[in-house]
């Protein structure tokens, strides 16, 4: 009857030597190489220690009912201003005749997917509107990995080459980050949770410039990216402004935690250690088997 090999195990041959002998220094040296070299290779290979992570989330964004609509006319000293802040409006009641807002929720959850704004402006007949700036106040919240609550803005601008009778604007709300979010677990980032549209009463000069200046100083902002905008021409008197802003999923960049970095770095390091361990073991076996260094060989049956 033939026999089949079912299992095998090695006999352990031990090599012994004195403290600080050549053989010991050799063993120490190879062990250190086995630990350090994989680390150097993994580190030099880039992407070992992550400094950046990102994920996608649809924010909870709502219109705060703070707004400023400024129409420049051919008379630069007399812009038309419509706002929820009445002290800013010059003849507001006369010119800003209608304002409507609609927020539409997404199908699957309770977040806003679309914001629609509609303004009807009746400028004085002797003036031509040349450009429009619309600033909308938003309450913006991230809830998943990096909780954040801020009061941000959506700004829409448009210059008119010829006198307009209306504007149809379509755009996407985007998150603009100057740097990564610090992303601290279980703590909501409220650094920018102050509204920029709390107007100083009586100050009506350069309102837009002042708002934009302080907004530009922030490291996290929201902006509106134009999808399409179209002005209709005509001297009909009333100007019909329609603005539609979508709230898409956004990519959020953040600094990963140390634990997250380790989780990523550990397997890279370990996979190299295994390879080096195998190679170094071969070298050691060769050195000791061939008696290249002084060491006593202890056979298992001689113990
Ligand atoms: C942020 O500000 C809003 C409005 O001022 C407030 O209702 C909200 O509670 C604030 N959020 C946090 C987390 O403090």
PDB file of C-alpha atoms and ligand atoms in Angstrom:
ATOM      1  CA  UNK A   1       0.000   0.000   0.000  1.00  0.00           C
ATOM      2  CA  UNK A   2       1.322   3.433  -0.915  1.00  0.00           C
ATOM      3  CA  UNK A   3       1.787   6.053   1.776  1.00  0.00           C
ATOM      4  CA  UNK A   4       0.704   9.668   1.376  1.00  0.00           C
ATOM      5  CA  UNK A   5       2.323  12.664   2.975  1.00  0.00           C
ATOM      6  CA  UNK A   6      -0.304  14.169   5.234  1.00  0.00           C
ATOM      7  CA  UNK A   7       1.572  16.502   7.486  1.00  0.00           C
ATOM      8  CA  UNK A   8       5.121  17.647   8.122  1.00  0.00           C
ATOM      9  CA  UNK A   9       6.859  19.751  10.741  1.00  0.00           C
ATOM     10  CA  UNK A  10      10.348  21.118  11.052  1.00  0.00           C
ATOM     11  CA  UNK A  11      12.860  20.260  13.698  1.00  0.00           C
ATOM     12  CA  UNK A  12      14.084  23.413  15.313  1.00  0.00           C
ATOM     13  CA  UNK A  13      17.834  23.829  15.168  1.00  0.00           C
ATOM     14  CA  UNK A  14      19.024  26.454  17.656  1.00  0.00           C
ATOM     15  CA  UNK A  15      22.203  28.522  17.340  1.00  0.00           C
ATOM     16  CA  UNK A  16      23.714  29.992  20.472  1.00  0.00           C
ATOM     17  CA  UNK A  17      26.475  32.439  21.059  1.00  0.00           C
ATOM     18  CA  UNK A  18      27.880  34.848  23.663  1.00  0.00           C
ATOM     19  CA  UNK A  19      26.612  38.321  24.397  1.00  0.00           C
ATOM     20  CA  UNK A  20      28.140  40.867  21.997  1.00  0.00           C
ATOM     21  CA  UNK A  21      29.639  38.212  19.773  1.00  0.00           C
ATOM     22  CA  UNK A  22      29.731  38.775  16.024  1.00  0.00           C
ATOM     23  CA  UNK A  23      26.817  36.389  15.596  1.00  0.00           C
ATOM     24  CA  UNK A  24      24.722  38.340  18.078  1.00  0.00           C
ATOM     25  CA  UNK A  25      25.477  41.685  16.470  1.00  0.00           C
ATOM     26  CA  UNK A  26      24.561  40.182  13.117  1.00  0.00           C
ATOM     27  CA  UNK A  27      21.227  38.954  14.488  1.00  0.00           C
ATOM     28  CA  UNK A  28      20.452  42.281  16.124  1.00  0.00           C
ATOM     29  CA  UNK A  29      21.315  44.140  12.955  1.00  0.00           C
ATOM     30  CA  UNK A  30      19.076  42.005  10.738  1.00  0.00           C
ATOM     31  CA  UNK A  31      16.194  42.309  13.214  1.00  0.00           C
ATOM     32  CA  UNK A  32      16.454  46.098  13.199  1.00  0.00           C
ATOM     33  CA  UNK A  33      16.606  46.082   9.385  1.00  0.00           C
ATOM     34  CA  UNK A  34      13.470  43.939   9.363  1.00  0.00           C
ATOM     35  CA  UNK A  35      11.624  46.506  11.465  1.00  0.00           C
ATOM     36  CA  UNK A  36      12.914  49.748   9.986  1.00  0.00           C
ATOM     37  CA  UNK A  37      13.389  49.075   6.279  1.00  0.00           C
ATOM     38  CA  UNK A  38       9.708  48.239   5.577  1.00  0.00           C
ATOM     39  CA  UNK A  39       8.750  51.435   7.363  1.00  0.00           C
ATOM     40  CA  UNK A  40      11.112  53.543   5.262  1.00  0.00           C
ATOM     41  CA  UNK A  41       9.907  51.940   2.038  1.00  0.00           C
ATOM     42  CA  UNK A  42       6.235  52.328   2.982  1.00  0.00           C
ATOM     43  CA  UNK A  43       6.810  55.920   4.018  1.00  0.00           C
ATOM     44  CA  UNK A  44       8.781  56.869   0.913  1.00  0.00           C
ATOM     45  CA  UNK A  45       6.106  55.268  -1.234  1.00  0.00           C
ATOM     46  CA  UNK A  46       3.736  58.168  -0.401  1.00  0.00           C
ATOM     47  CA  UNK A  47       0.175  57.797   0.738  1.00  0.00           C
ATOM     48  CA  UNK A  48       1.364  55.989   3.842  1.00  0.00           C
ATOM     49  CA  UNK A  49       0.365  58.660   6.309  1.00  0.00           C
ATOM     50  CA  UNK A  50      -2.815  60.280   5.041  1.00  0.00           C
ATOM     51  CA  UNK A  51      -3.196  63.977   5.565  1.00  0.00           C
ATOM     52  CA  UNK A  52      -6.456  64.240   3.723  1.00  0.00           C
ATOM     53  CA  UNK A  53      -9.728  62.368   3.665  1.00  0.00           C
ATOM     54  CA  UNK A  54     -12.999  63.151   1.997  1.00  0.00           C
ATOM     55  CA  UNK A  55     -16.547  61.981   1.898  1.00  0.00           C
ATOM     56  CA  UNK A  56     -19.794  63.001   0.262  1.00  0.00           C
ATOM     57  CA  UNK A  57     -22.818  64.401   2.016  1.00  0.00           C
ATOM     58  CA  UNK A  58     -25.879  66.389   1.086  1.00  0.00           C
ATOM     59  CA  UNK A  59     -26.000  69.266   3.571  1.00  0.00           C
ATOM     60  CA  UNK A  60     -29.118  70.490   5.299  1.00  0.00           C
ATOM     61  CA  UNK A  61     -29.435  73.962   3.779  1.00  0.00           C
ATOM     62  CA  UNK A  62     -32.252  76.402   4.391  1.00  0.00           C
ATOM     63  CA  UNK A  63     -32.951  79.942   3.372  1.00  0.00           C
ATOM     64  CA  UNK A  64     -32.919  82.189   6.448  1.00  0.00           C
ATOM     65  CA  UNK A  65     -35.146  84.844   4.865  1.00  0.00           C
ATOM     66  CA  UNK A  66     -32.293  87.346   5.010  1.00  0.00           C
ATOM     67  CA  UNK A  67     -31.568  88.701   1.589  1.00  0.00           C
ATOM     68  CA  UNK A  68     -30.243  91.659  -0.296  1.00  0.00           C
ATOM     69  CA  UNK A  69     -31.019  92.346  -3.910  1.00  0.00           C
ATOM     70  CA  UNK A  70     -29.137  95.224  -5.428  1.00  0.00           C
ATOM     71  CA  UNK A  71     -29.747  96.501  -8.927  1.00  0.00           C
ATOM     72  CA  UNK A  72     -27.276  98.987 -10.352  1.00  0.00           C
ATOM     73  CA  UNK A  73     -28.740 101.455 -12.761  1.00  0.00           C
ATOM     74  CA  UNK A  74     -27.302 103.942 -15.224  1.00  0.00           C
ATOM     75  CA  UNK A  75     -27.375 106.389 -12.303  1.00  0.00           C
ATOM     76  CA  UNK A  76     -24.602 104.944 -10.085  1.00  0.00           C
ATOM     77  CA  UNK A  77     -25.604 106.988  -7.038  1.00  0.00           C
ATOM     78  CA  UNK A  78     -29.067 105.491  -6.977  1.00  0.00           C
ATOM     79  CA  UNK A  79     -29.027 101.694  -6.901  1.00  0.00           C
ATOM     80  CA  UNK A  80     -32.279  99.903  -6.243  1.00  0.00           C
ATOM     81  CA  UNK A  81     -32.076  97.826  -3.079  1.00  0.00           C
ATOM     82  CA  UNK A  82     -34.582  95.222  -1.965  1.00  0.00           C
ATOM     83  CA  UNK A  83     -34.024  93.537   1.383  1.00  0.00           C
ATOM     84  CA  UNK A  84     -35.750  92.034   4.376  1.00  0.00           C
ATOM     85  CA  UNK A  85     -33.953  94.822   6.274  1.00  0.00           C
ATOM     86  CA  UNK A  86     -36.206  97.779   5.596  1.00  0.00           C
ATOM     87  CA  UNK A  87     -33.711 100.459   6.584  1.00  0.00           C
ATOM     88  CA  UNK A  88     -31.664  99.511   3.534  1.00  0.00           C
ATOM     89  CA  UNK A  89     -34.431  99.855   1.050  1.00  0.00           C
ATOM     90  CA  UNK A  90     -34.638 103.121  -0.779  1.00  0.00           C
ATOM     91  CA  UNK A  91     -38.192 103.430  -2.014  1.00  0.00           C
ATOM     92  CA  UNK A  92     -38.304  99.661  -1.514  1.00  0.00           C
ATOM     93  CA  UNK A  93     -42.071  99.548  -1.272  1.00  0.00           C
ATOM     94  CA  UNK A  94     -42.256 101.236  -4.621  1.00  0.00           C
ATOM     95  CA  UNK A  95     -39.695  99.201  -6.542  1.00  0.00           C
ATOM     96  CA  UNK A  96     -39.646  95.773  -4.943  1.00  0.00           C
ATOM     97  CA  UNK A  97     -43.135  94.592  -5.610  1.00  0.00           C
ATOM     98  CA  UNK A  98     -42.949  90.863  -5.163  1.00  0.00           C
ATOM     99  CA  UNK A  99     -40.799  88.280  -3.443  1.00  0.00           C
ATOM    100  CA  UNK A 100     -41.481  84.530  -3.298  1.00  0.00           C
ATOM    101  CA  UNK A 101     -39.464  81.621  -1.923  1.00  0.00           C
ATOM    102  CA  UNK A 102     -39.999  77.925  -2.301  1.00  0.00           C
ATOM    103  CA  UNK A 103     -37.880  75.137  -0.843  1.00  0.00           C
ATOM    104  CA  UNK A 104     -38.395  71.668  -2.289  1.00  0.00           C
ATOM    105  CA  UNK A 105     -37.377  68.593  -0.327  1.00  0.00           C
ATOM    106  CA  UNK A 106     -35.630  65.636  -1.899  1.00  0.00           C
ATOM    107  CA  UNK A 107     -37.725  62.548  -2.570  1.00  0.00           C
ATOM    108  CA  UNK A 108     -35.927  60.273  -0.145  1.00  0.00           C
ATOM    109  CA  UNK A 109     -35.284  62.395   2.926  1.00  0.00           C
ATOM    110  CA  UNK A 110     -36.096  65.611   4.650  1.00  0.00           C
ATOM    111  CA  UNK A 111     -33.290  67.679   3.184  1.00  0.00           C
ATOM    112  CA  UNK A 112     -33.729  70.569   0.795  1.00  0.00           C
ATOM    113  CA  UNK A 113     -32.845  69.707  -2.778  1.00  0.00           C
ATOM    114  CA  UNK A 114     -33.976  72.855  -4.521  1.00  0.00           C
ATOM    115  CA  UNK A 115     -34.565  76.493  -3.632  1.00  0.00           C
ATOM    116  CA  UNK A 116     -36.555  78.753  -5.890  1.00  0.00           C
ATOM    117  CA  UNK A 117     -36.652  82.522  -5.563  1.00  0.00           C
ATOM    118  CA  UNK A 118     -38.732  84.950  -7.505  1.00  0.00           C
ATOM    119  CA  UNK A 119     -38.526  88.743  -7.461  1.00  0.00           C
ATOM    120  CA  UNK A 120     -40.489  91.290  -9.414  1.00  0.00           C
ATOM    121  CA  UNK A 121     -38.886  94.714  -9.536  1.00  0.00           C
ATOM    122  CA  UNK A 122     -40.452  97.859 -10.883  1.00  0.00           C
ATOM    123  CA  UNK A 123     -37.609 100.263 -11.547  1.00  0.00           C
ATOM    124  CA  UNK A 124     -38.412 103.915 -12.307  1.00  0.00           C
ATOM    125  CA  UNK A 125     -39.130 104.315 -15.986  1.00  0.00           C
ATOM    126  CA  UNK A 126     -36.303 106.767 -16.603  1.00  0.00           C
ATOM    127  CA  UNK A 127     -33.627 104.374 -15.395  1.00  0.00           C
ATOM    128  CA  UNK A 128     -32.011 101.338 -16.993  1.00  0.00           C
ATOM    129  CA  UNK A 129     -30.844  98.418 -14.907  1.00  0.00           C
ATOM    130  CA  UNK A 130     -27.248  97.420 -15.759  1.00  0.00           C
ATOM    131  CA  UNK A 131     -26.445  94.695 -13.271  1.00  0.00           C
ATOM    132  CA  UNK A 132     -27.885  92.696 -10.417  1.00  0.00           C
ATOM    133  CA  UNK A 133     -26.370  91.290  -7.235  1.00  0.00           C
ATOM    134  CA  UNK A 134     -28.420  88.927  -5.106  1.00  0.00           C
ATOM    135  CA  UNK A 135     -27.183  87.818  -1.701  1.00  0.00           C
ATOM    136  CA  UNK A 136     -29.174  85.123   0.092  1.00  0.00           C
ATOM    137  CA  UNK A 137     -28.601  84.038   3.678  1.00  0.00           C
ATOM    138  CA  UNK A 138     -28.371  80.285   4.211  1.00  0.00           C
ATOM    139  CA  UNK A 139     -28.390  78.128   7.285  1.00  0.00           C
ATOM    140  CA  UNK A 140     -25.962  75.358   6.359  1.00  0.00           C
ATOM    141  CA  UNK A 141     -25.452  72.146   8.308  1.00  0.00           C
ATOM    142  CA  UNK A 142     -23.311  69.050   7.893  1.00  0.00           C
ATOM    143  CA  UNK A 143     -24.387  66.197  10.109  1.00  0.00           C
ATOM    144  CA  UNK A 144     -22.438  63.062   9.170  1.00  0.00           C
ATOM    145  CA  UNK A 145     -18.690  62.676   9.727  1.00  0.00           C
ATOM    146  CA  UNK A 146     -17.726  66.291  10.381  1.00  0.00           C
ATOM    147  CA  UNK A 147     -20.603  68.084  12.095  1.00  0.00           C
ATOM    148  CA  UNK A 148     -20.721  71.733  11.130  1.00  0.00           C
ATOM    149  CA  UNK A 149     -23.275  74.488  11.497  1.00  0.00           C
ATOM    150  CA  UNK A 150     -22.701  77.775   9.742  1.00  0.00           C
ATOM    151  CA  UNK A 151     -24.527  80.773   8.379  1.00  0.00           C
ATOM    152  CA  UNK A 152     -23.401  81.094   4.807  1.00  0.00           C
ATOM    153  CA  UNK A 153     -24.354  82.959   1.682  1.00  0.00           C
ATOM    154  CA  UNK A 154     -25.467  82.227  -1.827  1.00  0.00           C
ATOM    155  CA  UNK A 155     -24.430  85.020  -4.152  1.00  0.00           C
ATOM    156  CA  UNK A 156     -25.714  85.466  -7.676  1.00  0.00           C
ATOM    157  CA  UNK A 157     -24.482  88.257  -9.937  1.00  0.00           C
ATOM    158  CA  UNK A 158     -25.291  89.182 -13.483  1.00  0.00           C
ATOM    159  CA  UNK A 159     -24.364  92.082 -15.752  1.00  0.00           C
ATOM    160  CA  UNK A 160     -26.741  93.128 -18.490  1.00  0.00           C
ATOM    161  CA  UNK A 161     -25.454  94.259 -21.852  1.00  0.00           C
ATOM    162  CA  UNK A 162     -28.831  95.559 -22.907  1.00  0.00           C
ATOM    163  CA  UNK A 163     -31.774  96.653 -20.734  1.00  0.00           C
ATOM    164  CA  UNK A 164     -33.316  93.510 -19.243  1.00  0.00           C
ATOM    165  CA  UNK A 165     -36.915  92.566 -18.685  1.00  0.00           C
ATOM    166  CA  UNK A 166     -36.052  89.436 -16.799  1.00  0.00           C
ATOM    167  CA  UNK A 167     -33.449  86.976 -15.635  1.00  0.00           C
ATOM    168  CA  UNK A 168     -33.652  83.218 -15.315  1.00  0.00           C
ATOM    169  CA  UNK A 169     -30.807  81.809 -13.306  1.00  0.00           C
ATOM    170  CA  UNK A 170     -29.971  78.153 -12.611  1.00  0.00           C
ATOM    171  CA  UNK A 171     -27.092  77.139 -10.376  1.00  0.00           C
ATOM    172  CA  UNK A 172     -25.677  74.603  -7.929  1.00  0.00           C
ATOM    173  CA  UNK A 173     -24.700  75.335  -4.372  1.00  0.00           C
ATOM    174  CA  UNK A 174     -21.079  74.350  -3.795  1.00  0.00           C
ATOM    175  CA  UNK A 175     -18.920  74.083  -0.719  1.00  0.00           C
ATOM    176  CA  UNK A 176     -15.662  75.961  -1.085  1.00  0.00           C
ATOM    177  CA  UNK A 177     -12.922  75.023   1.370  1.00  0.00           C
ATOM    178  CA  UNK A 178      -9.668  76.926   1.707  1.00  0.00           C
ATOM    179  CA  UNK A 179      -8.391  74.255   4.064  1.00  0.00           C
ATOM    180  CA  UNK A 180      -9.485  70.900   5.441  1.00  0.00           C
ATOM    181  CA  UNK A 181     -12.100  70.793   8.172  1.00  0.00           C
ATOM    182  CA  UNK A 182     -10.568  69.872  11.532  1.00  0.00           C
ATOM    183  CA  UNK A 183     -13.394  67.373  11.983  1.00  0.00           C
ATOM    184  CA  UNK A 184     -13.624  66.771  15.709  1.00  0.00           C
ATOM    185  CA  UNK A 185     -15.965  63.912  16.614  1.00  0.00           C
ATOM    186  CA  UNK A 186     -19.065  64.712  18.641  1.00  0.00           C
ATOM    187  CA  UNK A 187     -18.482  68.437  18.506  1.00  0.00           C
ATOM    188  CA  UNK A 188     -20.288  70.714  16.090  1.00  0.00           C
ATOM    189  CA  UNK A 189     -18.058  73.248  14.386  1.00  0.00           C
ATOM    190  CA  UNK A 190     -19.789  76.593  14.927  1.00  0.00           C
ATOM    191  CA  UNK A 191     -16.878  78.867  14.018  1.00  0.00           C
ATOM    192  CA  UNK A 192     -18.889  80.536  11.273  1.00  0.00           C
ATOM    193  CA  UNK A 193     -22.334  80.323  12.791  1.00  0.00           C
ATOM    194  CA  UNK A 194     -22.847  84.086  12.670  1.00  0.00           C
ATOM    195  CA  UNK A 195     -24.938  85.664  10.013  1.00  0.00           C
ATOM    196  CA  UNK A 196     -23.209  88.100   7.677  1.00  0.00           C
ATOM    197  CA  UNK A 197     -26.507  89.713   6.846  1.00  0.00           C
ATOM    198  CA  UNK A 198     -27.150  91.402  10.184  1.00  0.00           C
ATOM    199  CA  UNK A 199     -26.905  94.897   8.808  1.00  0.00           C
ATOM    200  CA  UNK A 200     -25.696  97.854  10.773  1.00  0.00           C
ATOM    201  CA  UNK A 201     -28.615 100.195  10.847  1.00  0.00           C
ATOM    202  CA  UNK A 202     -27.931 103.430   9.020  1.00  0.00           C
ATOM    203  CA  UNK A 203     -24.918 102.140   7.107  1.00  0.00           C
ATOM    204  CA  UNK A 204     -26.083 101.854   3.564  1.00  0.00           C
ATOM    205  CA  UNK A 205     -22.852 102.550   1.697  1.00  0.00           C
ATOM    206  CA  UNK A 206     -20.899  99.619   0.302  1.00  0.00           C
ATOM    207  CA  UNK A 207     -23.108  97.063   2.012  1.00  0.00           C
ATOM    208  CA  UNK A 208     -22.349  94.453  -0.615  1.00  0.00           C
ATOM    209  CA  UNK A 209     -18.604  95.129  -0.503  1.00  0.00           C
ATOM    210  CA  UNK A 210     -18.523  94.845   3.280  1.00  0.00           C
ATOM    211  CA  UNK A 211     -20.445  91.584   3.275  1.00  0.00           C
ATOM    212  CA  UNK A 212     -18.261  90.084   0.562  1.00  0.00           C
ATOM    213  CA  UNK A 213     -15.072  91.225   2.329  1.00  0.00           C
ATOM    214  CA  UNK A 214     -15.979  89.458   5.571  1.00  0.00           C
ATOM    215  CA  UNK A 215     -17.255  86.428   3.688  1.00  0.00           C
ATOM    216  CA  UNK A 216     -13.976  86.168   1.770  1.00  0.00           C
ATOM    217  CA  UNK A 217     -12.071  85.993   5.068  1.00  0.00           C
ATOM    218  CA  UNK A 218     -13.742  82.700   5.945  1.00  0.00           C
ATOM    219  CA  UNK A 219     -12.081  79.394   5.202  1.00  0.00           C
ATOM    220  CA  UNK A 220     -15.337  77.534   4.545  1.00  0.00           C
ATOM    221  CA  UNK A 221     -17.920  79.136   2.321  1.00  0.00           C
ATOM    222  CA  UNK A 222     -20.727  78.194   0.006  1.00  0.00           C
ATOM    223  CA  UNK A 223     -20.936  79.522  -3.506  1.00  0.00           C
ATOM    224  CA  UNK A 224     -23.339  79.213  -6.361  1.00  0.00           C
ATOM    225  CA  UNK A 225     -21.931  77.750  -9.551  1.00  0.00           C
ATOM    226  CA  UNK A 226     -23.830  78.877 -12.599  1.00  0.00           C
ATOM    227  CA  UNK A 227     -25.468  76.110 -14.543  1.00  0.00           C
ATOM    228  CA  UNK A 228     -27.180  78.480 -16.890  1.00  0.00           C
ATOM    229  CA  UNK A 229     -28.320  82.075 -16.773  1.00  0.00           C
ATOM    230  CA  UNK A 230     -30.289  83.899 -19.362  1.00  0.00           C
ATOM    231  CA  UNK A 231     -31.521  87.455 -19.458  1.00  0.00           C
ATOM    232  CA  UNK A 232     -34.516  88.456 -21.499  1.00  0.00           C
ATOM    233  CA  UNK A 233     -34.356  91.855 -23.126  1.00  0.00           C
ATOM    234  CA  UNK A 234     -36.968  94.504 -23.349  1.00  0.00           C
ATOM    235  CA  UNK A 235     -38.092  97.800 -21.939  1.00  0.00           C
ATOM    236  CA  UNK A 236     -41.266  96.515 -20.359  1.00  0.00           C
ATOM    237  CA  UNK A 237     -40.794  98.227 -17.056  1.00  0.00           C
ATOM    238  CA  UNK A 238     -41.066  95.350 -14.611  1.00  0.00           C
ATOM    239  CA  UNK A 239     -38.107  93.019 -14.221  1.00  0.00           C
ATOM    240  CA  UNK A 240     -38.805  89.424 -13.414  1.00  0.00           C
ATOM    241  CA  UNK A 241     -35.940  87.659 -11.635  1.00  0.00           C
ATOM    242  CA  UNK A 242     -36.096  83.914 -11.140  1.00  0.00           C
ATOM    243  CA  UNK A 243     -33.301  82.104  -9.320  1.00  0.00           C
ATOM    244  CA  UNK A 244     -33.201  78.330  -8.933  1.00  0.00           C
ATOM    245  CA  UNK A 245     -30.512  76.832  -6.746  1.00  0.00           C
ATOM    246  CA  UNK A 246     -29.939  73.099  -6.460  1.00  0.00           C
ATOM    247  CA  UNK A 247     -28.390  71.602  -3.328  1.00  0.00           C
ATOM    248  CA  UNK A 248     -26.328  68.635  -4.521  1.00  0.00           C
ATOM    249  CA  UNK A 249     -24.185  66.201  -2.550  1.00  0.00           C
ATOM    250  CA  UNK A 250     -20.890  67.833  -1.716  1.00  0.00           C
ATOM    251  CA  UNK A 251     -17.403  66.529  -1.258  1.00  0.00           C
ATOM    252  CA  UNK A 252     -16.114  67.420   2.178  1.00  0.00           C
ATOM    253  CA  UNK A 253     -12.368  67.412   2.816  1.00  0.00           C
ATOM    254  CA  UNK A 254     -11.173  66.808   6.340  1.00  0.00           C
ATOM    255  CA  UNK A 255      -8.117  65.839   8.350  1.00  0.00           C
ATOM    256  CA  UNK A 256      -8.374  62.177   9.405  1.00  0.00           C
ATOM    257  CA  UNK A 257      -7.962  61.146  13.032  1.00  0.00           C
ATOM    258  CA  UNK A 258      -4.835  59.308  14.235  1.00  0.00           C
ATOM    259  CA  UNK A 259      -6.797  56.062  14.582  1.00  0.00           C
ATOM    260  CA  UNK A 260      -7.984  56.339  10.993  1.00  0.00           C
ATOM    261  CA  UNK A 261      -4.415  56.953   9.833  1.00  0.00           C
ATOM    262  CA  UNK A 262      -3.147  53.910  11.728  1.00  0.00           C
ATOM    263  CA  UNK A 263      -5.856  51.717  10.275  1.00  0.00           C
ATOM    264  CA  UNK A 264      -4.632  52.719   6.846  1.00  0.00           C
ATOM    265  CA  UNK A 265      -0.871  52.626   7.507  1.00  0.00           C
ATOM    266  CA  UNK A 266      -0.707  49.362   9.483  1.00  0.00           C
ATOM    267  CA  UNK A 267      -1.534  46.878   6.675  1.00  0.00           C
ATOM    268  CA  UNK A 268       0.906  48.616   4.315  1.00  0.00           C
ATOM    269  CA  UNK A 269       3.697  48.287   6.845  1.00  0.00           C
ATOM    270  CA  UNK A 270       2.833  44.732   7.825  1.00  0.00           C
ATOM    271  CA  UNK A 271       2.727  43.410   4.266  1.00  0.00           C
ATOM    272  CA  UNK A 272       6.286  44.642   3.733  1.00  0.00           C
ATOM    273  CA  UNK A 273       7.496  43.270   7.082  1.00  0.00           C
ATOM    274  CA  UNK A 274       6.361  39.786   6.047  1.00  0.00           C
ATOM    275  CA  UNK A 275       8.372  39.903   2.829  1.00  0.00           C
ATOM    276  CA  UNK A 276      11.464  41.215   4.592  1.00  0.00           C
ATOM    277  CA  UNK A 277      11.111  38.604   7.338  1.00  0.00           C
ATOM    278  CA  UNK A 278      11.169  35.853   4.740  1.00  0.00           C
ATOM    279  CA  UNK A 279      14.220  37.255   2.941  1.00  0.00           C
ATOM    280  CA  UNK A 280      16.169  37.901   6.148  1.00  0.00           C
ATOM    281  CA  UNK A 281      15.357  34.441   7.454  1.00  0.00           C
ATOM    282  CA  UNK A 282      16.861  32.956   4.297  1.00  0.00           C
ATOM    283  CA  UNK A 283      20.019  35.008   4.788  1.00  0.00           C
ATOM    284  CA  UNK A 284      20.279  33.988   8.457  1.00  0.00           C
ATOM    285  CA  UNK A 285      19.820  30.353   7.607  1.00  0.00           C
ATOM    286  CA  UNK A 286      22.563  30.566   5.005  1.00  0.00           C
ATOM    287  CA  UNK A 287      24.949  32.323   7.402  1.00  0.00           C
ATOM    288  CA  UNK A 288      24.421  29.930  10.304  1.00  0.00           C
ATOM    289  CA  UNK A 289      24.157  26.707   8.300  1.00  0.00           C
ATOM    290  CA  UNK A 290      27.430  27.434   6.573  1.00  0.00           C
ATOM    291  CA  UNK A 291      29.155  28.463   9.769  1.00  0.00           C
ATOM    292  CA  UNK A 292      30.069  31.914   8.536  1.00  0.00           C
ATOM    293  CA  UNK A 293      29.790  33.191  12.091  1.00  0.00           C
ATOM    294  CA  UNK A 294      30.827  31.508  15.295  1.00  0.00           C
ATOM    295  CA  UNK A 295      27.841  29.908  17.028  1.00  0.00           C
ATOM    296  CA  UNK A 296      27.001  26.635  18.722  1.00  0.00           C
ATOM    297  CA  UNK A 297      24.503  24.503  16.912  1.00  0.00           C
ATOM    298  CA  UNK A 298      22.069  22.773  19.231  1.00  0.00           C
ATOM    299  CA  UNK A 299      20.132  19.909  17.686  1.00  0.00           C
ATOM    300  CA  UNK A 300      16.706  19.239  19.170  1.00  0.00           C
ATOM    301  CA  UNK A 301      17.543  15.635  20.046  1.00  0.00           C
ATOM    302  CA  UNK A 302      20.638  16.738  21.955  1.00  0.00           C
ATOM    303  CA  UNK A 303      18.826  19.024  24.446  1.00  0.00           C
TER     304      UNK A 303
HETATM  305  C1  LIG B   1     -26.184  78.333  14.850  1.00  0.00           C
HETATM  306  O1  LIG B   1     -26.894  79.529  14.732  1.00  0.00           O
HETATM  307  C2  LIG B   1     -28.295  79.354  14.605  1.00  0.00           C
HETATM  308  C3  LIG B   1     -28.923  80.700  14.305  1.00  0.00           C
HETATM  309  O2  LIG B   1     -28.251  81.724  14.943  1.00  0.00           O
HETATM  310  C4  LIG B   1     -28.843  78.726  15.875  1.00  0.00           C
HETATM  311  O3  LIG B   1     -30.237  78.531  15.771  1.00  0.00           O
HETATM  312  C5  LIG B   1     -28.160  77.391  16.067  1.00  0.00           C
HETATM  313  O4  LIG B   1     -28.564  76.802  17.274  1.00  0.00           O
HETATM  314  C6  LIG B   1     -26.650  77.540  16.057  1.00  0.00           C
HETATM  315  N1  LIG B   1     -26.065  76.215  16.048  1.00  0.00           N
HETATM  316  C7  LIG B   1     -25.303  75.730  17.032  1.00  0.00           C
HETATM  317  C8  LIG B   1     -24.833  74.331  16.882  1.00  0.00           C
HETATM  318  O5  LIG B   1     -24.989  76.393  18.001  1.00  0.00           O
END
